[in-house]
Amino acid sequence: MADRTRAHVYVTGRVQGVFYRASTRDEARERGVDGWVMNIEDGRVEAVFEGPVEAVEAMVEWCHEGSDRAHVEDVEAEYGDPEGLDGFRIRR
Protein backbone atom coordinates (compact mmCIF):
# COMPACT_ATOMS: atom_id res chain seq x y z
CA MET A 1 0.00 0.00 0.00
CA ALA A 2 2.26 2.71 -1.28
CA ASP A 3 -0.40 5.39 -0.76
CA ARG A 4 -0.58 4.73 2.99
CA THR A 5 1.88 5.76 5.67
CA ARG A 6 2.39 5.66 9.43
CA ALA A 7 3.46 8.48 11.74
CA HIS A 8 4.60 7.89 15.34
CA VAL A 9 4.19 11.20 17.15
CA TYR A 10 5.22 12.67 20.51
CA VAL A 11 3.59 15.94 21.56
CA THR A 12 5.14 18.14 24.28
CA GLY A 13 3.48 20.97 26.20
CA ARG A 14 0.30 21.32 28.22
CA VAL A 15 -1.35 18.37 26.51
CA GLN A 16 -2.69 16.26 29.37
CA GLY A 17 -5.96 17.05 31.14
CA VAL A 18 -7.06 19.36 28.30
CA PHE A 19 -9.08 16.91 26.14
CA TYR A 20 -6.12 16.43 23.79
CA ARG A 21 -6.61 12.66 23.43
CA ALA A 22 -10.37 12.88 22.84
CA SER A 23 -9.92 15.70 20.35
CA THR A 24 -7.20 13.72 18.55
CA ARG A 25 -9.46 10.66 18.36
CA ASP A 26 -12.35 12.70 16.98
CA GLU A 27 -10.15 14.45 14.41
CA ALA A 28 -8.56 11.17 13.28
CA ARG A 29 -11.92 9.45 12.88
CA GLU A 30 -13.22 12.41 10.89
CA ARG A 31 -10.24 12.14 8.54
CA GLY A 32 -10.43 8.34 8.23
CA VAL A 33 -7.11 7.79 10.00
CA ASP A 34 -6.44 4.64 12.04
CA GLY A 35 -4.25 4.40 15.14
CA TRP A 36 -4.19 5.32 18.81
CA VAL A 37 -3.33 8.10 21.27
CA MET A 38 -2.25 7.95 24.92
CA ASN A 39 -0.81 10.00 27.77
CA ILE A 40 2.70 9.02 28.84
CA GLU A 41 4.17 9.42 32.31
CA ASP A 42 6.60 12.21 31.36
CA GLY A 43 3.68 14.54 30.53
CA ARG A 44 3.74 14.12 26.76
CA VAL A 45 1.11 12.58 24.52
CA GLU A 46 2.09 9.74 22.19
CA ALA A 47 0.10 8.87 19.07
CA VAL A 48 0.28 6.66 16.01
CA PHE A 49 -1.54 7.58 12.82
CA GLU A 50 -1.98 5.27 9.83
CA GLY A 51 -3.80 6.04 6.63
CA PRO A 52 -3.57 7.90 3.34
CA VAL A 53 -0.44 10.07 3.18
CA GLU A 54 -2.35 13.37 2.99
CA ALA A 55 -4.62 12.48 5.92
CA VAL A 56 -1.71 11.35 8.14
CA GLU A 57 0.28 14.49 7.32
CA ALA A 58 -2.81 16.58 8.15
CA MET A 59 -3.09 14.83 11.54
CA VAL A 60 0.57 15.55 12.33
CA GLU A 61 -0.05 19.21 11.45
CA TRP A 62 -3.21 19.22 13.58
CA CYS A 63 -1.14 18.01 16.55
CA HIS A 64 0.68 21.36 16.58
CA GLU A 65 -2.59 22.98 17.72
CA GLY A 66 -4.54 20.14 19.32
CA SER A 67 -7.54 20.74 21.53
CA ASP A 68 -8.75 24.24 22.36
CA ARG A 69 -7.25 24.12 25.88
CA ALA A 70 -3.89 22.62 24.89
CA HIS A 71 -0.64 24.57 24.63
CA VAL A 72 1.66 22.60 22.32
CA GLU A 73 5.38 23.30 22.57
CA ASP A 74 6.78 20.65 20.21
CA VAL A 75 5.71 17.81 17.94
CA GLU A 76 8.14 15.04 16.97
CA ALA A 77 7.05 12.71 14.17
CA GLU A 78 8.76 9.67 12.70
CA TYR A 79 7.31 8.18 9.53
CA GLY A 80 7.36 4.54 8.51
CA ASP A 81 5.40 1.73 6.92
CA PRO A 82 1.85 1.11 8.19
CA GLU A 83 1.26 -1.95 10.37
CA GLY A 84 -2.41 -2.44 9.53
CA LEU A 85 -4.15 -0.74 12.46
CA ASP A 86 -7.93 -0.61 12.22
CA GLY A 87 -9.99 2.15 13.84
CA PHE A 88 -8.76 4.86 16.20
CA ARG A 89 -8.63 4.41 19.98
CA ILE A 90 -7.57 6.16 23.14
CA ARG A 91 -5.13 3.92 25.02
CA ARG A 92 -5.06 4.09 28.79
PDB file of C-alpha atoms in Angstrom:
ATOM      1  CA  MET A   1       0.000   0.000   0.000  1.00  0.00           C
ATOM      2  CA  ALA A   2       2.261   2.713  -1.277  1.00  0.00           C
ATOM      3  CA  ASP A   3      -0.395   5.395  -0.757  1.00  0.00           C
ATOM      4  CA  ARG A   4      -0.583   4.729   2.995  1.00  0.00           C
ATOM      5  CA  THR A   5       1.877   5.765   5.674  1.00  0.00           C
ATOM      6  CA  ARG A   6       2.386   5.660   9.428  1.00  0.00           C
ATOM      7  CA  ALA A   7       3.459   8.477  11.745  1.00  0.00           C
ATOM      8  CA  HIS A   8       4.604   7.887  15.338  1.00  0.00           C
ATOM      9  CA  VAL A   9       4.195  11.200  17.149  1.00  0.00           C
ATOM     10  CA  TYR A  10       5.221  12.675  20.511  1.00  0.00           C
ATOM     11  CA  VAL A  11       3.592  15.944  21.563  1.00  0.00           C
ATOM     12  CA  THR A  12       5.144  18.138  24.277  1.00  0.00           C
ATOM     13  CA  GLY A  13       3.485  20.969  26.199  1.00  0.00           C
ATOM     14  CA  ARG A  14       0.303  21.323  28.219  1.00  0.00           C
ATOM     15  CA  VAL A  15      -1.348  18.373  26.507  1.00  0.00           C
ATOM     16  CA  GLN A  16      -2.691  16.264  29.373  1.00  0.00           C
ATOM     17  CA  GLY A  17      -5.961  17.050  31.138  1.00  0.00           C
ATOM     18  CA  VAL A  18      -7.058  19.356  28.301  1.00  0.00           C
ATOM     19  CA  PHE A  19      -9.077  16.910  26.140  1.00  0.00           C
ATOM     20  CA  TYR A  20      -6.117  16.429  23.795  1.00  0.00           C
ATOM     21  CA  ARG A  21      -6.614  12.659  23.428  1.00  0.00           C
ATOM     22  CA  ALA A  22     -10.372  12.878  22.845  1.00  0.00           C
ATOM     23  CA  SER A  23      -9.923  15.699  20.345  1.00  0.00           C
ATOM     24  CA  THR A  24      -7.199  13.724  18.549  1.00  0.00           C
ATOM     25  CA  ARG A  25      -9.456  10.657  18.359  1.00  0.00           C
ATOM     26  CA  ASP A  26     -12.350  12.698  16.979  1.00  0.00           C
ATOM     27  CA  GLU A  27     -10.152  14.449  14.405  1.00  0.00           C
ATOM     28  CA  ALA A  28      -8.560  11.174  13.284  1.00  0.00           C
ATOM     29  CA  ARG A  29     -11.919   9.452  12.883  1.00  0.00           C
ATOM     30  CA  GLU A  30     -13.225  12.408  10.891  1.00  0.00           C
ATOM     31  CA  ARG A  31     -10.237  12.143   8.537  1.00  0.00           C
ATOM     32  CA  GLY A  32     -10.432   8.342   8.226  1.00  0.00           C
ATOM     33  CA  VAL A  33      -7.115   7.787  10.000  1.00  0.00           C
ATOM     34  CA  ASP A  34      -6.438   4.636  12.041  1.00  0.00           C
ATOM     35  CA  GLY A  35      -4.246   4.400  15.140  1.00  0.00           C
ATOM     36  CA  TRP A  36      -4.192   5.325  18.805  1.00  0.00           C
ATOM     37  CA  VAL A  37      -3.333   8.100  21.266  1.00  0.00           C
ATOM     38  CA  MET A  38      -2.249   7.955  24.922  1.00  0.00           C
ATOM     39  CA  ASN A  39      -0.806   9.999  27.769  1.00  0.00           C
ATOM     40  CA  ILE A  40       2.695   9.015  28.840  1.00  0.00           C
ATOM     41  CA  GLU A  41       4.169   9.422  32.306  1.00  0.00           C
ATOM     42  CA  ASP A  42       6.600  12.207  31.357  1.00  0.00           C
ATOM     43  CA  GLY A  43       3.677  14.541  30.531  1.00  0.00           C
ATOM     44  CA  ARG A  44       3.736  14.120  26.758  1.00  0.00           C
ATOM     45  CA  VAL A  45       1.106  12.581  24.519  1.00  0.00           C
ATOM     46  CA  GLU A  46       2.092   9.737  22.193  1.00  0.00           C
ATOM     47  CA  ALA A  47       0.100   8.865  19.074  1.00  0.00           C
ATOM     48  CA  VAL A  48       0.278   6.656  16.008  1.00  0.00           C
ATOM     49  CA  PHE A  49      -1.544   7.582  12.821  1.00  0.00           C
ATOM     50  CA  GLU A  50      -1.983   5.270   9.832  1.00  0.00           C
ATOM     51  CA  GLY A  51      -3.800   6.044   6.627  1.00  0.00           C
ATOM     52  CA  PRO A  52      -3.568   7.901   3.344  1.00  0.00           C
ATOM     53  CA  VAL A  53      -0.436  10.066   3.185  1.00  0.00           C
ATOM     54  CA  GLU A  54      -2.346  13.370   2.989  1.00  0.00           C
ATOM     55  CA  ALA A  55      -4.617  12.476   5.924  1.00  0.00           C
ATOM     56  CA  VAL A  56      -1.709  11.350   8.142  1.00  0.00           C
ATOM     57  CA  GLU A  57       0.279  14.494   7.321  1.00  0.00           C
ATOM     58  CA  ALA A  58      -2.809  16.579   8.153  1.00  0.00           C
ATOM     59  CA  MET A  59      -3.090  14.830  11.541  1.00  0.00           C
ATOM     60  CA  VAL A  60       0.570  15.554  12.329  1.00  0.00           C
ATOM     61  CA  GLU A  61      -0.047  19.208  11.452  1.00  0.00           C
ATOM     62  CA  TRP A  62      -3.214  19.218  13.581  1.00  0.00           C
ATOM     63  CA  CYS A  63      -1.144  18.007  16.552  1.00  0.00           C
ATOM     64  CA  HIS A  64       0.680  21.365  16.578  1.00  0.00           C
ATOM     65  CA  GLU A  65      -2.593  22.981  17.719  1.00  0.00           C
ATOM     66  CA  GLY A  66      -4.539  20.136  19.317  1.00  0.00           C
ATOM     67  CA  SER A  67      -7.542  20.743  21.533  1.00  0.00           C
ATOM     68  CA  ASP A  68      -8.746  24.242  22.364  1.00  0.00           C
ATOM     69  CA  ARG A  69      -7.247  24.122  25.884  1.00  0.00           C
ATOM     70  CA  ALA A  70      -3.888  22.615  24.888  1.00  0.00           C
ATOM     71  CA  HIS A  71      -0.639  24.565  24.634  1.00  0.00           C
ATOM     72  CA  VAL A  72       1.657  22.602  22.315  1.00  0.00           C
ATOM     73  CA  GLU A  73       5.379  23.304  22.566  1.00  0.00           C
ATOM     74  CA  ASP A  74       6.778  20.652  20.213  1.00  0.00           C
ATOM     75  CA  VAL A  75       5.711  17.809  17.935  1.00  0.00           C
ATOM     76  CA  GLU A  76       8.143  15.044  16.971  1.00  0.00           C
ATOM     77  CA  ALA A  77       7.048  12.715  14.168  1.00  0.00           C
ATOM     78  CA  GLU A  78       8.759   9.669  12.700  1.00  0.00           C
ATOM     79  CA  TYR A  79       7.308   8.177   9.529  1.00  0.00           C
ATOM     80  CA  GLY A  80       7.357   4.539   8.508  1.00  0.00           C
ATOM     81  CA  ASP A  81       5.398   1.726   6.920  1.00  0.00           C
ATOM     82  CA  PRO A  82       1.847   1.110   8.191  1.00  0.00           C
ATOM     83  CA  GLU A  83       1.263  -1.950  10.367  1.00  0.00           C
ATOM     84  CA  GLY A  84      -2.415  -2.440   9.535  1.00  0.00           C
ATOM     85  CA  LEU A  85      -4.145  -0.737  12.461  1.00  0.00           C
ATOM     86  CA  ASP A  86      -7.933  -0.607  12.224  1.00  0.00           C
ATOM     87  CA  GLY A  87      -9.986   2.148  13.840  1.00  0.00           C
ATOM     88  CA  PHE A  88      -8.759   4.856  16.203  1.00  0.00           C
ATOM     89  CA  ARG A  89      -8.633   4.411  19.983  1.00  0.00           C
ATOM     90  CA  ILE A  90      -7.572   6.164  23.145  1.00  0.00           C
ATOM     91  CA  ARG A  91      -5.130   3.918  25.015  1.00  0.00           C
ATOM     92  CA  ARG A  92      -5.061   4.093  28.792  1.00  0.00           C
TER      93      ARG A  92
END
